[in-house]
Structures are given as C-alpha cells and as structure tokens.
Short mmCIF file of C-alpha atoms and ligand atoms in Angstrom, two decimals:
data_model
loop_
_atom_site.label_atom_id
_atom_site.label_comp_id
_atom_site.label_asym_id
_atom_site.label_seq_id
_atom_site.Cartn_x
_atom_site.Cartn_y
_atom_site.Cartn_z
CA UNK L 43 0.00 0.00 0.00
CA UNK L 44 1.40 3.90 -0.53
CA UNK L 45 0.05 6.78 1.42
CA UNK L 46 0.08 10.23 -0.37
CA UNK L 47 -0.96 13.13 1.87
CA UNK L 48 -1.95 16.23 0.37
CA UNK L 49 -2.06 19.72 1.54
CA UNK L 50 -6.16 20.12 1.14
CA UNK L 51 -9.44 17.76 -0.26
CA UNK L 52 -9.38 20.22 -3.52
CA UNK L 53 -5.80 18.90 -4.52
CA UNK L 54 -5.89 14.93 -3.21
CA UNK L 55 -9.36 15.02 -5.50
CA UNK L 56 -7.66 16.25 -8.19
CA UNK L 57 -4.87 14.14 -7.64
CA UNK L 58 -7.16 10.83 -7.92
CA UNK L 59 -9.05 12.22 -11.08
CA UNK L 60 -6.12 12.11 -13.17
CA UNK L 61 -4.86 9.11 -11.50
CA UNK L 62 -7.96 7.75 -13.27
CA UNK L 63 -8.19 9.89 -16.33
CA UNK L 64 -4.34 8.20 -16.75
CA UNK L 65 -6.00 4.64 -16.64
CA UNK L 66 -8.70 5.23 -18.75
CA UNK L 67 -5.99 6.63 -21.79
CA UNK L 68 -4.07 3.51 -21.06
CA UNK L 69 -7.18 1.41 -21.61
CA UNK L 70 -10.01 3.34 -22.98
CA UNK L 71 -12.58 0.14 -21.85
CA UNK L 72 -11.40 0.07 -18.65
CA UNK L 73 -13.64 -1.79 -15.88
CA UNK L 74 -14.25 1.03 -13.06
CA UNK L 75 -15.35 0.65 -9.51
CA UNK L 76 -17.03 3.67 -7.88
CA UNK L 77 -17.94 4.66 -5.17
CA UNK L 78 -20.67 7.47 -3.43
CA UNK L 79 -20.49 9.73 -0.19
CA UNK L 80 -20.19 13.38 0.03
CA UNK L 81 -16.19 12.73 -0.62
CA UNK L 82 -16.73 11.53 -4.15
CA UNK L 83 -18.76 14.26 -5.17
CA UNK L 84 -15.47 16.44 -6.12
CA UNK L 85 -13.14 13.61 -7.43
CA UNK L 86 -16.67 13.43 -10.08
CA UNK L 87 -16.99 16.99 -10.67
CA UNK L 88 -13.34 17.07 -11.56
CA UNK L 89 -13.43 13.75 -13.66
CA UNK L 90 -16.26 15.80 -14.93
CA UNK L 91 -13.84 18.39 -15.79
CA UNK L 92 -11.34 16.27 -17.74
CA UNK L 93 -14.16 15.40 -19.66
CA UNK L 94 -15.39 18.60 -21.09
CA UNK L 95 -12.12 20.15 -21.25
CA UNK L 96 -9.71 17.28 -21.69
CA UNK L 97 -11.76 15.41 -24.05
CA UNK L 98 -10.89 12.22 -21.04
CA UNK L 99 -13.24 9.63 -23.46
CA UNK L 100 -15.84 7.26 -21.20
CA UNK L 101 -17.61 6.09 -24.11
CA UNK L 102 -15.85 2.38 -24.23
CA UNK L 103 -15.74 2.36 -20.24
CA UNK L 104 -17.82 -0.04 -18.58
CA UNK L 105 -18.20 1.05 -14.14
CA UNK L 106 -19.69 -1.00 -11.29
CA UNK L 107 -20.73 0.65 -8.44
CA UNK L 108 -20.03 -0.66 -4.75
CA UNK L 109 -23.30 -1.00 -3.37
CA UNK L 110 -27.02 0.22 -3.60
CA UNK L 111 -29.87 0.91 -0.60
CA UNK L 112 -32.68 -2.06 -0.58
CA UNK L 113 -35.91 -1.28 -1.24
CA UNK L 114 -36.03 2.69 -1.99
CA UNK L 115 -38.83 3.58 -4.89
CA UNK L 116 -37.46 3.69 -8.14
CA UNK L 117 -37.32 7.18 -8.44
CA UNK L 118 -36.13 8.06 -5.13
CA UNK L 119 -33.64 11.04 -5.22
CA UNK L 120 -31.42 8.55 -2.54
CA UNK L 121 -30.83 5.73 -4.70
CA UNK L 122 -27.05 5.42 -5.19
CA UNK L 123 -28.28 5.26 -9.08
CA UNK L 124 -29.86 8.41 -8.38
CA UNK L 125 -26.62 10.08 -7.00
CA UNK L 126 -24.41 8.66 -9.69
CA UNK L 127 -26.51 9.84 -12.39
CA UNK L 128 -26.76 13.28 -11.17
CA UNK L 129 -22.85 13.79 -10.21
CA UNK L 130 -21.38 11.99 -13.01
CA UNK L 131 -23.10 9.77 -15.56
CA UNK L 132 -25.03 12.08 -16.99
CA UNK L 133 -22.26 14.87 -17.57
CA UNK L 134 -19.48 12.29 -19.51
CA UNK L 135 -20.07 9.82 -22.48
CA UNK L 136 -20.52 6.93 -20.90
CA UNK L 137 -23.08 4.34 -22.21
CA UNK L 138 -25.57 4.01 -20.01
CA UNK L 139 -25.72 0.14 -21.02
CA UNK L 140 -22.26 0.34 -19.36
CA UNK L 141 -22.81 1.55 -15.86
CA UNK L 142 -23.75 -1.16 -13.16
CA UNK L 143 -25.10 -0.98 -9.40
CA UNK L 144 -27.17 -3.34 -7.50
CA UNK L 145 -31.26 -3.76 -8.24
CA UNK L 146 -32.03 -2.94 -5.07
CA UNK L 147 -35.88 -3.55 -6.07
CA UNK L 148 -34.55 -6.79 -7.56
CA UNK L 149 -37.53 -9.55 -6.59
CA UNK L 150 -34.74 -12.28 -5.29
CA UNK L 151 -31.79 -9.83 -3.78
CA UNK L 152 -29.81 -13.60 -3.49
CA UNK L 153 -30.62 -13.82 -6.96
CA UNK L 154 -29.66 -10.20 -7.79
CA UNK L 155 -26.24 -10.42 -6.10
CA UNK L 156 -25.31 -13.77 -8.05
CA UNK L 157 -26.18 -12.00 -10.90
CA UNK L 158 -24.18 -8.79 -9.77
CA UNK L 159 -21.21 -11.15 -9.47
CA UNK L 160 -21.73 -12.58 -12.45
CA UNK L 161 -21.94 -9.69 -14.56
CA UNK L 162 -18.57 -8.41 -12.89
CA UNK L 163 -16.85 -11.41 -13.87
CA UNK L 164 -18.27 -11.56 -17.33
CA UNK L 165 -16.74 -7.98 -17.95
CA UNK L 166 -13.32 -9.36 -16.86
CA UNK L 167 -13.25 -8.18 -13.45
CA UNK L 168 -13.00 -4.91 -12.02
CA UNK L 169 -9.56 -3.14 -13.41
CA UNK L 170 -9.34 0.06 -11.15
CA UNK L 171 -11.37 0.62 -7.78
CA UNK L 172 -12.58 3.34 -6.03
CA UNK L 173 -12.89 3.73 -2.97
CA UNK L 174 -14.54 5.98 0.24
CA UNK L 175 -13.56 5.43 4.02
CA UNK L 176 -17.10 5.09 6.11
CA UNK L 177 -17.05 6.47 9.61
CA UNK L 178 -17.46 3.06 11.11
CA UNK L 179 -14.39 2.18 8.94
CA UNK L 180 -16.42 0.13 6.32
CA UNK L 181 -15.51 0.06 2.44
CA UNK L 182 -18.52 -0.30 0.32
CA UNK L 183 -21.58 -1.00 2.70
CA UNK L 184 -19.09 -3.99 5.11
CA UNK L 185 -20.11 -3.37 8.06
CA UNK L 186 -18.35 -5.01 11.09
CA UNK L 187 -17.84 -8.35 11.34
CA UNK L 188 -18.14 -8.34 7.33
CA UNK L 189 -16.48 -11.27 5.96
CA UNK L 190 -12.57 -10.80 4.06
CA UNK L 191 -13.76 -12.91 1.72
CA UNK L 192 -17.36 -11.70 1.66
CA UNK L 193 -18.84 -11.72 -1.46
CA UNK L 194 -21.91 -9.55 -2.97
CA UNK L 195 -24.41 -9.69 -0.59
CA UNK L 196 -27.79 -8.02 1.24
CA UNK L 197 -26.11 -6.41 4.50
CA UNK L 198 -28.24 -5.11 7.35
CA UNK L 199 -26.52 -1.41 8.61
CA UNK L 200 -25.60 -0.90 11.90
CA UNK L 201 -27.01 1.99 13.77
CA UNK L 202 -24.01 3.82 13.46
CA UNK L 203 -24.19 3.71 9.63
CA UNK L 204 -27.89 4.33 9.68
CA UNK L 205 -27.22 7.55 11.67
CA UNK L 206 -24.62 9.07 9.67
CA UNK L 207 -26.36 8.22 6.29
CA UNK L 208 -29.92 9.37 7.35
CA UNK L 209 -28.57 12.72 7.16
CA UNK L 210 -28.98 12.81 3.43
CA UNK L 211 -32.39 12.38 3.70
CA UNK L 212 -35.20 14.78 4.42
CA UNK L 213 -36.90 12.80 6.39
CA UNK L 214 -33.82 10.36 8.10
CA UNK L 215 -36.92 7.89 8.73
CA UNK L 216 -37.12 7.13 5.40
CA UNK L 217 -33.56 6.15 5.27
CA UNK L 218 -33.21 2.42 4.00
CA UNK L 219 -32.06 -0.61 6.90
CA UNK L 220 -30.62 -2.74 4.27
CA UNK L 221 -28.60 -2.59 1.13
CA UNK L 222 -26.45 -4.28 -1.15
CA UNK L 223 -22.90 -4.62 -1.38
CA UNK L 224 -20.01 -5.83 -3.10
CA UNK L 225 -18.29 -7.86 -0.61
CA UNK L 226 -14.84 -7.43 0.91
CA UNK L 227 -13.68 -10.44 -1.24
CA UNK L 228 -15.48 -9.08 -4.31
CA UNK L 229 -13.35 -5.57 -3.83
CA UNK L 230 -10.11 -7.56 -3.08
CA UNK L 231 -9.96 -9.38 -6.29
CA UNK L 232 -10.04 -5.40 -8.11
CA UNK L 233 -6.77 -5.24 -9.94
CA UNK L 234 -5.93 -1.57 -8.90
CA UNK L 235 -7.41 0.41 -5.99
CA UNK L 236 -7.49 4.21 -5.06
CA UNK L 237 -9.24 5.48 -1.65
CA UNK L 238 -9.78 8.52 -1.32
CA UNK L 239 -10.33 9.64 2.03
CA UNK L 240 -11.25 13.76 3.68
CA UNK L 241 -11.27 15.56 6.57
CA UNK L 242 -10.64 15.62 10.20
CA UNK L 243 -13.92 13.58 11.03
CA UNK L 244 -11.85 11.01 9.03
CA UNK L 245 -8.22 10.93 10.95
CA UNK L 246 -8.90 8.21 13.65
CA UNK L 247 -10.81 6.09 11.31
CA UNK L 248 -8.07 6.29 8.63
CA UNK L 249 -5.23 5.80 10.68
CA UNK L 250 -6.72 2.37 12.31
CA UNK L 251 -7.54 1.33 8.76
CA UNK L 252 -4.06 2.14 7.29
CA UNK L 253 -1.98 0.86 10.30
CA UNK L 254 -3.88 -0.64 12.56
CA UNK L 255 -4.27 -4.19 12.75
CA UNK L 256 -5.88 -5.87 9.80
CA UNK L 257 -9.77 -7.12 11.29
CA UNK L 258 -13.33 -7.36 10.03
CA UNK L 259 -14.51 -4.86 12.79
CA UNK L 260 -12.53 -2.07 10.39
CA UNK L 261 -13.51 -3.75 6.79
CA UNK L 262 -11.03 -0.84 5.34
CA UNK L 263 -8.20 -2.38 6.99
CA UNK L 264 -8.57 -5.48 4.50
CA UNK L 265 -6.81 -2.91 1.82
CA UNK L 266 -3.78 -3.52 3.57
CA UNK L 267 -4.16 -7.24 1.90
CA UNK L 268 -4.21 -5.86 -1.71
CA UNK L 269 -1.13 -5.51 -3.62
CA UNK L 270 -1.72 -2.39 -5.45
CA UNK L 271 -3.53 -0.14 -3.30
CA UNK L 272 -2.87 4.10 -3.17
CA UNK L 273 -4.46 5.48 -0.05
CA UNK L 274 -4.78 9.39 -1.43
CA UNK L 275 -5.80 11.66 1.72
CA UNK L 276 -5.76 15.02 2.75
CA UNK L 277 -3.23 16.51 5.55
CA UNK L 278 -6.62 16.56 7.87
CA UNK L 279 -7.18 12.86 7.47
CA UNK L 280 -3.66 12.17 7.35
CA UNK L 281 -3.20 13.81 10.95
CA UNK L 282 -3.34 10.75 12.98
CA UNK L 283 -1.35 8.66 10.87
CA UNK L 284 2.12 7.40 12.33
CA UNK L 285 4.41 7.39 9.27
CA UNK L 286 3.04 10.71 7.71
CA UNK L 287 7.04 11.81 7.22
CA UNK L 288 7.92 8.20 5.34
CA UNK L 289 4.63 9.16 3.02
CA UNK L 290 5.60 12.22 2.28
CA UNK L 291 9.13 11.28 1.29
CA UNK L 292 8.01 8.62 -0.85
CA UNK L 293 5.69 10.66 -2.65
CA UNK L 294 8.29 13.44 -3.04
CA UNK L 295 11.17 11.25 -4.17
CA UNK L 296 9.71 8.25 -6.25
CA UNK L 297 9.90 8.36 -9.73
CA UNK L 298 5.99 7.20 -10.03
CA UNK L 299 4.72 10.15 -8.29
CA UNK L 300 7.05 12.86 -10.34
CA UNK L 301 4.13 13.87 -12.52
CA UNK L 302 1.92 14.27 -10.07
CA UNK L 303 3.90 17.05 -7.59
CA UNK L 304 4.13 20.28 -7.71
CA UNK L 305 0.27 20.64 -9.43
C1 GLP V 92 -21.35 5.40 2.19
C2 GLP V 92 -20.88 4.41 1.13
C3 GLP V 92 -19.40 4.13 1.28
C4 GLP V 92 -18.60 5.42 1.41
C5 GLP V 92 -19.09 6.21 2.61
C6 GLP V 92 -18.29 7.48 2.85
O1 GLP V 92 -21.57 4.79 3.42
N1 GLP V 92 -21.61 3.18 1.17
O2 GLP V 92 -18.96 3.41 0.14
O3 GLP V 92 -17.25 5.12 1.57
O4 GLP V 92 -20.45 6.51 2.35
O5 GLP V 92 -19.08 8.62 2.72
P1 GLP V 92 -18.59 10.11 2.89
O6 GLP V 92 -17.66 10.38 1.76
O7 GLP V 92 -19.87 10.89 2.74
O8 GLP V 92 -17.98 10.24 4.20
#
C-alpha cells in the first residue's frame, strides 16, 4: 500500500481524477469501480472536468458501483443510481448500457447479487477501484464483522451507519435498513485500488484502517491485503497517521509520483 498526503481535499481530488483519467488513456474500456459519499462528489466533478475540457473519453468504459440501498422507490432522489446519475453519468459519455449498481428492487436480492457477481466477472473483473472510508471504517456498505472474503451480498446497517447516512435524507426515517454490497472479497480481487479519504472527522478512522491491525470490525483495513492499493488523503485525514514523514518522502522522491507534484 502507498500513502500520499496532500495539503487540502481540492488537490488529493484532483490528484485521484487524473490518477484515473491516466487509466482510462491507457485502456479506454477500462472496468471502473465507484464509489458514493459526500467525498466523491469532487473527485466526479473534476473527472467531470477532464471530460469537457480534456476530451478524457468514457464512451468504451464499462463502471460497477459498490453498493445500492434495498428497497427505496425507483425514483427516489437517494438511490445510489440516483446520485451517480446526477454527479457523473449524466455529464461524460458513458453508455448508459455500461454503468452497473445493484437492483435494489430486484424480486430475489440472493438472486440479484449472483447475478451482480456474475456480470462483474463476465466484464473481466474490475480493473481500477474506487474507494470511500465510512465512519465506522467500512468500504462499500461492510459493516463489522463483514467477511474478508465476503462476497456480494444483502447487509443489514448498523445503527451507526444508519445515523450518519440518514442525514442525506429529508426525512432520516425514510432512510433504508438494508442494502447491497459488493463484498470485501469481491473488492479484493479489483486489480488496482485508489481510496480517497477527507477531513478531520476522518483521521482516527483512517489511521486504524491504514496501520492498525488488519480485522473485520474495520472492513477498510482489508486494503492492507491488496497488492496495489494508493491510499490518497488530505493533511486533515492524514493527521493521525504514524508514518506521515515516510509518506511524504516517498511521494516526493519516487519516480511514479514525479508527474503528479508540484500541481
Ligand atoms: C457510504 C458508502 C461508502 C462510502 C461512505 C463514505 O456509506 N456506502 O462506500 O465510503 O459513504 O461517505 P462520505 O464520503 O460521505 O464520508
């Protein structure tokens, strides 16, 4: 795993959407993971950016979100599809054919997270994932106790998750107990991952997931299992982390990171 710190959200955002506009040039149908949450709602307006003013081409890329809510209406403004379509699929070229989440309506949820599984296999599996850090230190919807080799499955929230999420809603009633998600397993077997992770609310959090012990209580520690995971954070969520100085120098010094300093 590397750590790169940067000063403010504005420039580790920036940082991760040309990390990915770099990865879709190298492979124009790239498989993409996403990810939604308040954090990613920069990283898309940037990757927005690229697209209207860099010409960054998503018409061959094929994404997979993490997880949807169970049983919201189909045209509920909180649907994960709903929040997607609003902060990014509808301002790039993407197919719409090529954008996956979770039926969270789906008749047989089982059924619909074989067939979730399925489909991500059939694509060729999931080439560069995104990534948020949840305040109970989940990745995706894996809550505690989730699985490391979980797979796509119906997950009830915990309380904790319930009351930071029900925020979003107008009325935090109406905010769903269940949803799907693509398991810890499912994420691990991604070929590339990038988390992006904000704020002060996030230090303690981040620094148990990045160097804490690795434990299904913190799903995000499992990231520490992949081999090719960037951890991109800003100095507020970096503040509690033990080796900031190591991350810094790495990121300052390696050759990989040389076209991404100084911008
Ligand atoms: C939700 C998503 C997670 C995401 C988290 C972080 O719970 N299911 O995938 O990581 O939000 O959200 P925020 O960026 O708003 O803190």
């Amino acid at each position: 795993m590397q750590v790169i710190i940067r000063p403010t959200a504005e420039e580790a955002s920036w940082l991760v959407a040309r990390m990915i506009g770099k990865c879709l040039k190298a492979k124009p149908d790239l498989v993409l993971g996403l990810a939604t949450g308040q954090t990613m709602e920069r990283l898309y307006s940037m990757m927005v950016k690229l697209h209207l003013s860099d010409g960054l081409d998503f018409s061959l890329c094929r994404t997979f979100n993490l997880d949807e809510y169970v049983g919201l209406p189909a045209d509920s403004p909180y649907s994960y599809r709903h929040y997607m379509k609003t902060h990014l699929f509808d301002h790039v070229n993407l197919d719409p054919r090529n954008t996956h989440l979770p039926d969270g309506n789906a008749p047989d949820l089982s059924a619909e997270c074989v067939r979730y599984e399925e489909t991500i296999k059939r694509s060729g599996g999931i080439d560069l994932q995104l990534l948020g850090l949840g305040k109970v230190g989940h990745i995706g919807f894996n809550e505690p106790l989730s699985a490391l080799y979980s797979r796509t499955r119906e997950k009830a929230l915990t309380p904790a998750t319930i009351a930071e999420n029900s925020r979003m809603f107008k009325d935090p009633a109406d905010m769903p107990r269940r949803a799907i998600t693509m398991g810890v397993g499912t994420i691990l077997e991604s070929r590339e991952m990038i988390m992006l992770v904000n704020g002060t609310a996030k230090a303690d959090i981040l620094a148990k997931a990045v160097e804490g012990p690795i434990t299904s209580m913190i799903t995000a520690s499992a990231i520490q299992l992949h081999p090719d995971c960037v951890v991109v954070t800003d100095e507020e969520a970096a503040s509690k982390l033990q080796a900031r100085e190591y991350y810094h120098w790495v990121f300052e010094n390696e050759p990989e990171w040389a076209e991404y300093r100084g911008k």
